[in-house]
Coordinates of C-alpha atoms in Angstrom, one line a residue:
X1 CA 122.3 70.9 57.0
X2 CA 123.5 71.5 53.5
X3 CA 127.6 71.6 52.7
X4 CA 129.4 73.8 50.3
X5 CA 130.8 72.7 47.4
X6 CA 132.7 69.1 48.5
X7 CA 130.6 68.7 51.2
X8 CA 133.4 70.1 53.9
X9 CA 135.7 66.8 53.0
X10 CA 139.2 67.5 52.2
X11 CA 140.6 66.8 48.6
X12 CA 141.8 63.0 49.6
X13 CA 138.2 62.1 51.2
X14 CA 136.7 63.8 47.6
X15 CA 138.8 62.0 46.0
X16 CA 138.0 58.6 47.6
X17 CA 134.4 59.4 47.3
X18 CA 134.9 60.4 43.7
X19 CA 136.3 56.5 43.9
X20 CA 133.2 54.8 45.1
X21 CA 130.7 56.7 42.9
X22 CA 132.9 55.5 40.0
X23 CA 133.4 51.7 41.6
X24 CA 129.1 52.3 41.4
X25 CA 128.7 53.2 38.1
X26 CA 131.0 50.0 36.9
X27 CA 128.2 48.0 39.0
X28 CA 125.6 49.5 37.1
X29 CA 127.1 48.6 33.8
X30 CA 127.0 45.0 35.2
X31 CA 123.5 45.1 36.0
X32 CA 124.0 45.0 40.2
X33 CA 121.0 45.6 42.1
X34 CA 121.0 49.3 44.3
X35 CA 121.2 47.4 47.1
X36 CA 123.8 45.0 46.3
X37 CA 125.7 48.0 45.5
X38 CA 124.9 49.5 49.0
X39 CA 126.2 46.7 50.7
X40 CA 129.6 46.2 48.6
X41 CA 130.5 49.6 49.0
X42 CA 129.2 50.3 52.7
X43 CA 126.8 53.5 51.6
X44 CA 123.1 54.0 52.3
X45 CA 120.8 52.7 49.5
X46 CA 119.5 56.6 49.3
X47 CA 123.0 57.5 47.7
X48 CA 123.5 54.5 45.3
X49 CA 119.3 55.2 44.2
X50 CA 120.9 59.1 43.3
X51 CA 124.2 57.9 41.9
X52 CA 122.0 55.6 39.3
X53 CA 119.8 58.4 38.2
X54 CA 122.7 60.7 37.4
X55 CA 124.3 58.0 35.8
X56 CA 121.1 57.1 33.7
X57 CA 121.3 60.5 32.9
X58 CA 124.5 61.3 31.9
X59 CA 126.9 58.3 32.7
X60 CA 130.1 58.6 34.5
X61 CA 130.2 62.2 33.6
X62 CA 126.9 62.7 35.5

């Protein structure tokens, strides 16, 4: 099943998502593997492997 927009979390658990993702892309800069970033952060290795292509493509801002 597909969510709306904020994937039916409240603006703190966004927010704290928006946290990880960012905590990810400084990992990336470092050169951590996908799935030492999976295991540091406690999320599937599917969501860091879409979290590095956005960021390949457009950085923090993707």
């Amino acid at each position: 099943m597909r969510y709306a927009q904020g994937g039916g979390f409240t603006p703190q658990e966004q927010r704290r998502r928006e946290e990880v993702r960012l905590q990810a892309a400084e990992m990336f800069e470092q050169g951590v593997t996908n799935a030492a970033v999976a295991r540091t952060l406690r999320v599937t290795h599917r969501s860091v492997e879409r979290w590095r292509r956005a960021w390949r493509e457009g950085g923090t801002a993707g």
